[in-house]
Amino acid sequence: MACTITLTVNGKAVTREVEERTLLVHFLREHLGLTGTHVGCDTSQCGACVVHVDGRSVKSCTMLAVQAADCAVTTIEGLAPADGTLHPMQEAFREHHGLQCGFCTPGMVMSAVDLVTDNPDPSEAEVREGLEGNICRCTGYHNIVKAVLAGAQAMRSADTEAAAAAE
Ligand code: FES
Ligand code: FES
């Protein structure tokens, strides 16, 4: 059965008719063309599909699109500011070679941003634990962890600068 849902995706209001069984990941990719969110498994293990729903990371293959009705969804396409610069976490992945093929990267970055939002100064062990739900087949994780630690530092600096500017 189809139903109409309204939600906010990357800051824009979206209304679409969807089948009740449509997964959020398929809604984002096929209905909205936001193909930065990847599908890497059919067992909810890889984390390539991670997006933020109301600010929290969610594996979008484990959620129905109808469950995201009235929520604010952010995908990797909506993470960077509108001026075209990269988000500090994206910049850190680029700078520290936190990717090879890039397939896992959108989910890694979205999980990392959520992790750092909760814990602005994580230890290496906390980063490794926080990314347990994200699988990378290429990098061996070492540079991903380095990138997340650097991204956390950059996010802290950005927050400090924003607070200073607001005073
Ligand atoms: S596609 Fe969602 S966890 Fe793999
Ligand atoms: S960079 Fe290839 S799967 Fe992670």
Coordinates of C-alpha atoms and ligand atoms in Angstrom, one line a residue:
M1 CA 0.0 0.0 0.0
A2 CA 1.3 3.5 -0.8
C3 CA 1.1 6.5 1.5
T4 CA 2.3 10.1 1.4
I5 CA 5.1 11.2 3.7
T6 CA 6.6 14.6 4.3
L7 CA 10.0 15.0 5.8
T8 CA 13.0 17.3 5.6
V9 CA 16.0 16.0 3.7
N10 CA 19.2 18.0 3.8
G11 CA 17.3 21.1 4.9
K12 CA 14.6 20.9 2.2
A13 CA 11.0 19.8 2.8
V14 CA 10.1 16.8 0.7
T15 CA 6.7 15.2 0.1
R16 CA 6.5 11.9 -1.8
E17 CA 4.2 8.9 -2.2
V18 CA 6.0 5.7 -1.1
E19 CA 5.1 2.1 -0.6
E20 CA 4.9 1.2 3.1
R21 CA 7.6 -1.4 2.7
T22 CA 10.1 1.0 1.1
L23 CA 13.3 1.2 3.1
L24 CA 14.7 4.7 3.9
V25 CA 17.9 3.9 2.0
H26 CA 16.0 3.0 -1.2
F27 CA 13.8 6.1 -0.7
L28 CA 16.9 8.3 -0.6
R29 CA 18.6 6.7 -3.5
E30 CA 15.8 5.9 -5.8
H31 CA 13.1 8.5 -5.1
L32 CA 15.4 11.5 -4.3
G33 CA 18.6 10.5 -6.3
L34 CA 20.8 10.8 -3.2
T35 CA 23.1 8.0 -4.2
G36 CA 25.9 9.0 -1.8
T37 CA 24.2 6.7 0.7
H38 CA 25.3 3.3 -0.3
V39 CA 24.0 -0.3 0.1
G40 CA 26.9 -2.7 0.9
C41 CA 25.1 -5.7 2.4
D42 CA 21.7 -7.2 3.1
T43 CA 22.4 -8.1 6.7
S44 CA 22.5 -4.6 8.3
Q45 CA 26.2 -5.1 9.1
C46 CA 28.3 -2.8 6.8
G47 CA 27.2 0.7 7.7
A48 CA 27.6 2.0 4.2
C49 CA 24.0 3.3 4.4
V50 CA 24.4 5.4 7.6
V51 CA 22.5 8.8 7.6
H52 CA 21.4 11.1 10.4
V53 CA 17.8 11.1 11.4
D54 CA 17.0 14.0 13.8
G55 CA 20.7 14.3 14.3
R56 CA 21.5 10.6 15.2
S57 CA 23.2 8.1 13.0
V58 CA 20.9 5.4 11.7
K59 CA 21.5 2.5 9.3
S60 CA 19.0 3.6 6.6
C61 CA 18.6 0.0 5.5
T62 CA 17.1 -0.9 8.8
M63 CA 14.4 1.8 8.8
L64 CA 11.3 2.3 6.6
A65 CA 10.9 5.5 4.8
V66 CA 7.5 5.9 6.5
Q67 CA 9.2 5.8 9.9
A68 CA 11.2 8.9 8.8
A69 CA 8.0 10.9 8.2
D70 CA 8.2 14.3 9.9
C71 CA 11.9 13.8 10.7
A72 CA 14.9 15.7 9.6
V73 CA 17.3 13.5 7.6
T74 CA 20.8 14.4 6.6
T75 CA 22.7 12.4 4.1
I76 CA 26.4 12.8 3.1
E77 CA 25.3 15.2 0.3
G78 CA 23.9 17.5 3.0
L79 CA 26.8 17.4 5.4
A80 CA 29.1 20.1 3.9
P81 CA 28.2 23.7 4.1
A82 CA 26.5 25.4 1.1
D83 CA 29.7 27.3 0.2
G84 CA 31.2 24.2 -1.2
T85 CA 33.9 23.7 1.4
L86 CA 34.1 20.2 3.0
H87 CA 32.8 19.4 6.5
P88 CA 35.9 19.2 8.9
M89 CA 35.4 15.4 9.1
Q90 CA 35.3 15.0 5.3
E91 CA 38.4 17.2 5.0
A92 CA 40.2 15.0 7.7
F93 CA 39.4 11.8 5.7
R94 CA 40.8 13.5 2.6
E95 CA 43.9 14.8 4.4
H96 CA 44.7 11.5 6.2
H97 CA 43.9 9.1 3.4
G98 CA 41.0 7.6 5.2
L99 CA 39.6 6.0 2.1
Q100 CA 40.7 4.0 -0.9
C101 CA 37.7 2.9 -3.1
G102 CA 35.4 5.2 -1.1
F103 CA 32.5 2.9 -0.9
C104 CA 32.3 2.8 2.9
T105 CA 33.2 6.5 3.2
P106 CA 29.8 8.2 3.3
G107 CA 28.7 5.9 6.1
M108 CA 32.0 6.2 7.9
V109 CA 31.9 10.0 7.8
M110 CA 28.3 10.1 9.0
S111 CA 29.0 7.7 11.9
A112 CA 32.1 9.6 12.8
V113 CA 30.3 13.0 12.9
D114 CA 27.7 11.5 15.3
L115 CA 30.4 9.9 17.4
V116 CA 32.2 13.2 17.8
T117 CA 29.0 15.1 18.4
D118 CA 28.5 12.8 21.4
N119 CA 32.1 12.6 22.5
P120 CA 34.1 15.6 21.2
D121 CA 37.5 14.3 22.3
P122 CA 37.4 10.5 21.8
S123 CA 40.4 8.2 22.4
E124 CA 41.6 5.9 19.7
A125 CA 39.9 3.0 21.4
E126 CA 36.6 5.0 21.6
V127 CA 36.9 5.7 17.8
R128 CA 37.5 2.1 17.0
E129 CA 34.5 1.0 19.2
G130 CA 32.3 3.8 17.8
L131 CA 32.9 2.6 14.2
E132 CA 32.3 -1.1 15.0
G133 CA 29.1 -0.9 12.9
N134 CA 31.0 0.3 9.8
I135 CA 33.0 -2.1 7.6
C136 CA 35.8 -1.1 5.3
R137 CA 37.1 -3.7 2.9
C138 CA 40.1 -1.6 1.8
T139 CA 42.0 0.4 4.3
G140 CA 42.7 -1.7 7.4
Y141 CA 41.1 1.1 9.4
H142 CA 44.4 2.7 10.5
N143 CA 44.0 5.8 8.4
I144 CA 40.3 6.0 9.1
V145 CA 41.0 6.2 12.9
K146 CA 43.6 8.8 12.3
A147 CA 41.2 10.8 10.1
V148 CA 38.4 10.6 12.8
L149 CA 40.8 11.8 15.5
A150 CA 41.9 14.7 13.3
G151 CA 38.3 15.4 12.3
A152 CA 37.3 15.5 16.0
Q153 CA 40.0 18.0 16.7
A154 CA 38.9 20.1 13.7
M155 CA 35.3 20.0 14.8
R156 CA 36.3 21.2 18.3
S157 CA 38.3 24.1 16.8
A158 CA 35.3 25.0 14.5
D159 CA 33.0 25.0 17.6
T160 CA 35.4 27.2 19.5
E161 CA 35.7 29.7 16.7
A162 CA 31.9 29.8 16.3
A163 CA 31.5 30.4 20.0
A164 CA 34.1 33.2 19.9
A165 CA 32.4 34.8 16.9
A166 CA 29.0 34.7 18.7
E167 CA 30.4 36.7 21.7
Ligands
FES1 S1 23.5 -1.5 3.7 FE1 22.9 -0.9 5.6 S2 24.2 -1.9 7.0 FE2 24.9 -2.6 5.0
FES2 S1 37.6 2.6 1.3 FE1 36.9 0.8 0.1 S2 35.5 -0.1 1.5 FE2 36.4 1.5 2.7

